[in-house]
Short mmCIF file of C-alpha atoms in Angstrom, two decimals:
data_model
loop_
_atom_site.label_atom_id
_atom_site.label_comp_id
_atom_site.label_asym_id
_atom_site.label_seq_id
_atom_site.Cartn_x
_atom_site.Cartn_y
_atom_site.Cartn_z
CA UNK S 251 -35.63 328.98 176.20
CA UNK S 252 -33.60 325.94 177.26
CA UNK S 253 -33.28 327.10 180.89
CA UNK S 254 -37.00 327.86 181.02
CA UNK S 255 -37.82 324.34 179.79
CA UNK S 256 -35.65 322.71 182.44
CA UNK S 257 -36.98 325.08 185.11
CA UNK S 258 -40.47 323.91 184.14
CA UNK S 259 -39.47 320.29 184.86
CA UNK S 260 -38.22 321.32 188.32
CA UNK S 261 -41.42 323.31 188.86
CA UNK S 262 -43.60 320.30 187.94
CA UNK S 263 -41.51 317.99 190.14
CA UNK S 264 -41.83 320.36 193.10
CA UNK S 265 -45.60 320.71 192.56
CA UNK S 266 -45.89 316.92 192.46
CA UNK S 267 -44.03 316.65 195.76
CA UNK S 268 -46.32 319.33 197.20
CA UNK S 269 -49.41 317.23 196.40
CA UNK S 270 -47.87 314.38 198.41
CA UNK S 271 -48.68 316.05 201.76
CA UNK S 272 -52.44 315.81 201.15
CA UNK S 273 -52.17 312.14 200.17
CA UNK S 274 -50.20 311.43 203.36
CA UNK S 275 -52.90 313.16 205.42
CA UNK S 276 -55.58 310.98 203.80
CA UNK S 277 -53.50 307.88 204.53
CA UNK S 278 -53.05 308.88 208.16
CA UNK S 279 -56.79 309.51 208.47
CA UNK S 280 -57.36 306.00 207.10
CA UNK S 281 -55.32 304.61 210.01
CA UNK S 282 -51.93 303.95 208.42
CA UNK S 283 -48.65 305.02 210.01
CA UNK S 284 -45.93 307.21 208.48
CA UNK S 285 -43.48 304.26 208.13
CA UNK S 286 -46.16 302.18 206.36
CA UNK S 287 -47.01 305.01 203.96
CA UNK S 288 -43.40 306.00 203.27
CA UNK S 289 -42.34 302.37 202.84
CA UNK S 290 -45.10 301.68 200.32
CA UNK S 291 -44.29 304.95 198.52
CA UNK S 292 -40.72 303.95 197.68
CA UNK S 293 -41.53 300.28 197.20
CA UNK S 294 -44.28 300.93 194.64
CA UNK S 295 -42.17 303.69 193.08
CA UNK S 296 -39.25 301.33 192.50
CA UNK S 297 -41.51 298.55 191.17
CA UNK S 298 -43.20 300.90 188.67
CA UNK S 299 -39.85 302.23 187.45
CA UNK S 300 -38.48 298.69 187.11
CA UNK S 301 -41.40 297.78 184.84
CA UNK S 302 -40.02 300.24 182.29
CA UNK S 303 -36.42 299.03 182.64
CA UNK S 304 -36.45 296.52 179.71
CA UNK S 305 -37.70 299.25 177.34
CA UNK S 306 -35.42 302.17 178.23
CA UNK S 307 -32.00 303.28 177.04
CA UNK S 308 -29.32 302.08 179.47
CA UNK S 309 -25.64 302.71 179.97
CA UNK S 310 -22.88 301.31 182.14
CA UNK S 311 -22.40 303.17 185.39
CA UNK S 312 -19.45 303.15 187.73
CA UNK S 313 -19.48 302.23 191.41
CA UNK S 314 -18.91 305.88 192.28
CA UNK S 315 -21.91 306.98 190.21
CA UNK S 316 -24.06 304.26 191.79
CA UNK S 317 -23.11 305.39 195.30
CA UNK S 318 -23.81 309.04 194.44
CA UNK S 319 -27.28 308.21 193.07
CA UNK S 320 -28.15 306.01 196.06
CA UNK S 321 -27.11 308.79 198.44
CA UNK S 322 -29.18 311.29 196.44
CA UNK S 323 -32.27 309.12 196.92
CA UNK S 324 -31.43 308.60 200.60
CA UNK S 325 -31.33 312.38 201.12
CA UNK S 326 -34.87 312.71 199.70
CA UNK S 327 -36.36 309.93 201.82
CA UNK S 328 -34.49 311.25 204.88
CA UNK S 329 -36.15 314.62 204.24
CA UNK S 330 -39.56 312.96 204.52
CA UNK S 331 -38.60 311.14 207.73
CA UNK S 332 -37.14 314.24 209.42
CA UNK S 333 -40.07 316.40 208.29
CA UNK S 334 -42.51 313.84 209.72
CA UNK S 335 -40.65 313.87 213.05
CA UNK S 336 -40.78 317.67 213.04
CA UNK S 337 -44.54 317.61 212.36
CA UNK S 338 -44.99 315.11 215.19
CA UNK S 339 -43.47 317.53 217.71
CA UNK S 340 -44.47 321.00 216.50
CA UNK S 341 -47.38 322.66 214.64
CA UNK S 342 -47.42 322.16 210.87
CA UNK S 343 -46.91 325.89 210.27
CA UNK S 344 -43.61 325.78 212.19
CA UNK S 345 -42.46 322.58 210.47
CA UNK S 346 -43.18 323.99 206.99
CA UNK S 347 -41.27 327.21 207.65
CA UNK S 348 -38.30 325.20 208.93
CA UNK S 349 -38.36 322.87 205.92
CA UNK S 350 -38.42 325.81 203.54
CA UNK S 351 -35.14 327.11 204.88
CA UNK S 352 -33.80 324.82 202.15
CA UNK S 353 -34.07 327.83 199.81
CA UNK S 354 -31.18 329.82 201.29
CA UNK S 355 -29.33 326.63 202.32
CA UNK S 356 -29.37 325.47 198.68
CA UNK S 357 -28.09 328.84 197.48
CA UNK S 358 -25.36 328.70 200.16
CA UNK S 359 -24.36 325.18 199.03
CA UNK S 360 -24.03 326.41 195.47
CA UNK S 361 -21.98 329.43 196.57
CA UNK S 362 -19.59 327.21 198.54
CA UNK S 363 -19.33 324.72 195.66
CA UNK S 364 -18.77 327.40 193.00
CA UNK S 365 -16.68 329.55 195.39
CA UNK S 366 -18.51 332.72 194.42
CA UNK S 367 -21.21 334.93 195.85
CA UNK S 368 -24.81 334.30 194.75
CA UNK S 369 -26.28 336.81 192.31
CA UNK S 370 -28.39 339.74 193.49
CA UNK S 371 -31.44 338.15 191.82
CA UNK S 372 -31.02 334.95 193.85
CA UNK S 373 -30.60 336.87 197.12
CA UNK S 374 -33.75 338.94 196.46
CA UNK S 375 -35.58 335.80 195.40
CA UNK S 376 -34.62 333.88 198.56
CA UNK S 377 -35.79 336.78 200.77
CA UNK S 378 -39.17 336.84 199.02
CA UNK S 379 -39.42 333.04 199.33
CA UNK S 380 -38.76 333.10 203.08
CA UNK S 381 -41.31 335.91 203.67
CA UNK S 382 -43.80 334.18 201.39
CA UNK S 383 -43.34 330.90 203.26
CA UNK S 384 -44.23 332.57 206.58
CA UNK S 385 -47.52 333.80 205.09
CA UNK S 386 -48.33 330.74 202.96
CA UNK S 387 -47.77 328.33 205.87
CA UNK S 388 -50.32 330.34 207.92
CA UNK S 389 -47.73 330.80 210.67
CA UNK S 390 -49.02 334.29 211.51
CA UNK S 391 -52.58 333.06 212.20
CA UNK S 392 -51.62 329.77 213.86
CA UNK S 393 -51.78 331.18 217.37
CA UNK S 394 -49.49 330.23 220.25
CA UNK S 395 -48.50 326.57 220.52
CA UNK S 396 -45.86 324.90 222.67
CA UNK S 397 -42.63 324.50 220.68
CA UNK S 398 -40.30 321.55 221.21
CA UNK S 399 -36.60 322.19 220.60
CA UNK S 400 -36.22 318.64 219.28
CA UNK S 401 -38.81 319.36 216.61
CA UNK S 402 -36.96 322.53 215.59
CA UNK S 403 -33.78 320.52 215.09
CA UNK S 404 -35.58 317.89 212.99
CA UNK S 405 -37.20 320.64 210.90
CA UNK S 406 -33.89 322.37 210.17
CA UNK S 407 -32.25 319.03 209.36
CA UNK S 408 -35.06 318.30 206.88
CA UNK S 409 -34.23 321.62 205.18
CA UNK S 410 -30.56 320.62 204.93
CA UNK S 411 -31.31 317.17 203.47
CA UNK S 412 -33.79 318.58 200.93
CA UNK S 413 -31.23 321.18 199.82
CA UNK S 414 -28.68 318.36 199.50
CA UNK S 415 -31.13 316.35 197.38
CA UNK S 416 -31.69 319.23 194.94
CA UNK S 417 -27.95 319.95 194.80
CA UNK S 418 -27.01 316.29 194.33
CA UNK S 419 -29.73 315.56 191.76
CA UNK S 420 -28.01 318.02 189.44
CA UNK S 421 -24.54 316.54 189.97
CA UNK S 422 -24.92 312.78 190.51
CA UNK S 423 -24.90 310.49 187.49
CA UNK S 424 -24.75 313.16 184.78
CA UNK S 425 -25.02 311.59 181.35
CA UNK S 426 -26.93 308.55 182.62
CA UNK S 427 -30.41 308.11 181.04
CA UNK S 428 -33.17 309.68 183.15
CA UNK S 429 -35.16 306.55 184.05
CA UNK S 430 -32.00 304.60 184.86
CA UNK S 431 -30.88 307.42 187.17
CA UNK S 432 -34.36 307.56 188.74
CA UNK S 433 -34.32 303.82 189.50
CA UNK S 434 -31.08 304.11 191.47
CA UNK S 435 -32.28 307.26 193.26
CA UNK S 436 -35.56 305.59 194.24
CA UNK S 437 -33.71 302.46 195.36
CA UNK S 438 -31.50 304.64 197.56
CA UNK S 439 -34.61 306.14 199.13
CA UNK S 440 -36.08 302.69 199.71
CA UNK S 441 -32.88 301.44 201.39
CA UNK S 442 -32.95 304.31 203.89
CA UNK S 443 -36.65 303.86 204.62
CA UNK S 444 -36.04 300.13 205.15
CA UNK S 445 -33.19 300.87 207.54
CA UNK S 446 -35.38 303.35 209.43
CA UNK S 447 -38.66 301.41 209.58
CA UNK S 448 -37.29 297.85 209.40
CA UNK S 449 -40.02 295.22 209.95
CA UNK S 450 -42.80 297.79 209.43
CA UNK S 451 -41.83 298.11 205.78
CA UNK S 452 -42.05 294.35 205.29
CA UNK S 453 -45.23 293.75 207.28
CA UNK S 454 -47.11 296.95 206.44
CA UNK S 455 -45.48 298.50 203.41
CA UNK S 456 -46.33 295.68 201.03
CA UNK S 457 -49.82 294.73 202.18
CA UNK S 458 -52.46 295.11 199.50
CA UNK S 459 -55.54 295.60 201.68
CA UNK S 460 -56.24 299.28 201.18
CA UNK S 461 -52.71 300.59 201.65
CA UNK S 462 -51.86 299.99 197.99
CA UNK S 463 -54.13 302.89 196.96
CA UNK S 464 -52.12 305.36 199.03
CA UNK S 465 -48.83 303.66 198.22
CA UNK S 466 -49.48 303.90 194.49
CA UNK S 467 -50.49 307.57 194.63
CA UNK S 468 -47.56 308.42 196.90
CA UNK S 469 -45.23 306.55 194.54
CA UNK S 470 -46.46 308.60 191.59
CA UNK S 471 -46.47 312.03 193.27
CA UNK S 472 -43.72 311.52 195.85
CA UNK S 473 -41.21 309.32 194.03
CA UNK S 474 -41.62 308.87 190.28
CA UNK S 475 -42.78 312.32 189.09
CA UNK S 476 -40.51 314.47 191.29
CA UNK S 477 -37.44 312.24 190.94
CA UNK S 478 -37.79 311.95 187.15
CA UNK S 479 -38.51 315.68 186.74
CA UNK S 480 -35.55 316.66 188.91
CA UNK S 481 -33.39 314.13 187.05
CA UNK S 482 -34.31 315.83 183.77
CA UNK S 483 -34.10 319.45 184.90
CA UNK S 484 -31.42 319.68 187.61
CA UNK S 485 -28.35 318.72 185.51
CA UNK S 486 -29.08 321.66 183.17
CA UNK S 487 -29.53 324.34 185.86
CA UNK S 488 -27.26 325.58 188.62
CA UNK S 489 -28.33 324.21 191.98
CA UNK S 490 -29.25 327.65 193.35
CA UNK S 491 -31.80 328.21 190.59
CA UNK S 492 -33.11 324.64 190.95
CA UNK S 493 -33.57 325.26 194.69
CA UNK S 494 -35.51 328.47 194.05
CA UNK S 495 -37.83 326.82 191.50
CA UNK S 496 -38.26 323.90 193.91
CA UNK S 497 -40.06 326.29 196.25
CA UNK S 498 -43.15 325.74 194.11
CA UNK S 499 -43.78 322.80 196.44
CA UNK S 500 -45.47 324.99 199.06
CA UNK S 501 -48.04 326.72 196.79
CA UNK S 502 -48.83 323.30 195.32
CA UNK S 503 -49.26 321.83 198.81
CA UNK S 504 -51.64 324.63 199.84
CA UNK S 505 -53.65 324.32 196.60
CA UNK S 506 -53.83 320.53 196.98
CA UNK S 507 -55.03 320.89 200.58
CA UNK S 508 -57.83 323.13 199.35
CA UNK S 509 -58.87 320.87 196.44
CA UNK S 510 -58.32 317.44 198.00
CA UNK S 511 -58.89 318.04 201.72
CA UNK S 512 -61.35 320.93 201.45
CA UNK S 513 -59.14 323.26 203.52
CA UNK S 514 -59.73 327.01 203.22
CA UNK S 515 -56.96 329.31 201.99
CA UNK S 516 -56.78 332.57 203.94
CA UNK S 517 -55.90 335.93 202.41
CA UNK S 518 -52.52 335.78 204.14
CA UNK S 519 -51.78 332.40 202.56
CA UNK S 520 -52.80 333.68 199.12
CA UNK S 521 -50.47 336.66 199.61
CA UNK S 522 -47.66 334.29 200.60
CA UNK S 523 -48.22 332.13 197.51
CA UNK S 524 -48.02 335.23 195.29
CA UNK S 525 -44.73 336.23 196.94
CA UNK S 526 -43.31 332.73 196.41
CA UNK S 527 -44.30 332.73 192.74
CA UNK S 528 -42.71 336.18 192.30
CA UNK S 529 -39.58 334.90 194.04
CA UNK S 530 -39.45 331.92 191.67
CA UNK S 531 -39.95 334.18 188.63
CA UNK S 532 -37.21 336.74 189.34
CA UNK S 533 -34.22 334.55 188.36
CA UNK S 534 -36.09 333.40 185.23
CA UNK S 535 -36.56 336.98 184.04
CA UNK S 536 -32.92 337.73 184.84
CA UNK S 537 -31.74 334.74 182.78
CA UNK S 538 -34.04 335.68 179.89
CA UNK S 539 -32.76 339.27 179.93
CA UNK S 540 -29.14 338.08 179.96
CA UNK S 541 -29.83 335.70 177.05
CA UNK S 542 -31.50 338.49 175.05
CA UNK S 543 -28.53 340.79 175.67
CA UNK S 544 -26.12 338.11 174.44
CA UNK S 545 -28.29 337.51 171.37
CA UNK S 546 -28.51 341.23 170.53
CA UNK S 547 -24.75 341.67 170.71
#
């Protein structure tokens, strides 16, 4: 039951991050740039978390733990930057499929870290997730579009950095209270965005004329909820399982696009979402079966 509870936190965090894409699209339609939106996302996220700082449980953290948490946050914000650059150069269907290579990359990272082969359930799950991603991203029906090699590289790099974020969120700062961890992770994301966007963050990211609405929503769904949920769930799961559950981001993104943006979901996309959900469920059933076997003996 414990693993299922922590998997649920990862699932909710991934769904929250999936909703972010629709909010970004609305912000872009309103005339704001990606650096402005991303800058306000992490800025408002950090400010909201800091408001709770006087009321939360805190502990001393070492310089090494601080660096690890900052780098964890940087890997998440770098994912958004690289994914945006991939979207700018190639169709969204291609960019999504490239980003979702984080599933097998995350399982590979865990295998290298643990120095053992991934389980059969995780291998089957990752195959279903990759096939489901192809359908859910509408790649099959997207038609022929010119593909830029540079965009492919950015897309694959975004998959690597997202896999690193999920892996690191389960390892960095273990034992540190959740909100305190989340503050350092968000600050790490803000530092990288500031380094990338520079003056745009200062001039555009903090303006309150309209942008604050998108910045606040992006902070909630793209910084606070996912970072806090991953901070709660990831330390209690192996990174391969956390990566698999994190694939819930794509079904959530498709559902949000339908509800918020009025986009239509095709039968192929619905089929892909079902495959992804099955892929997420397989390791959960395997863990439950193993726990029942241990209990019965």
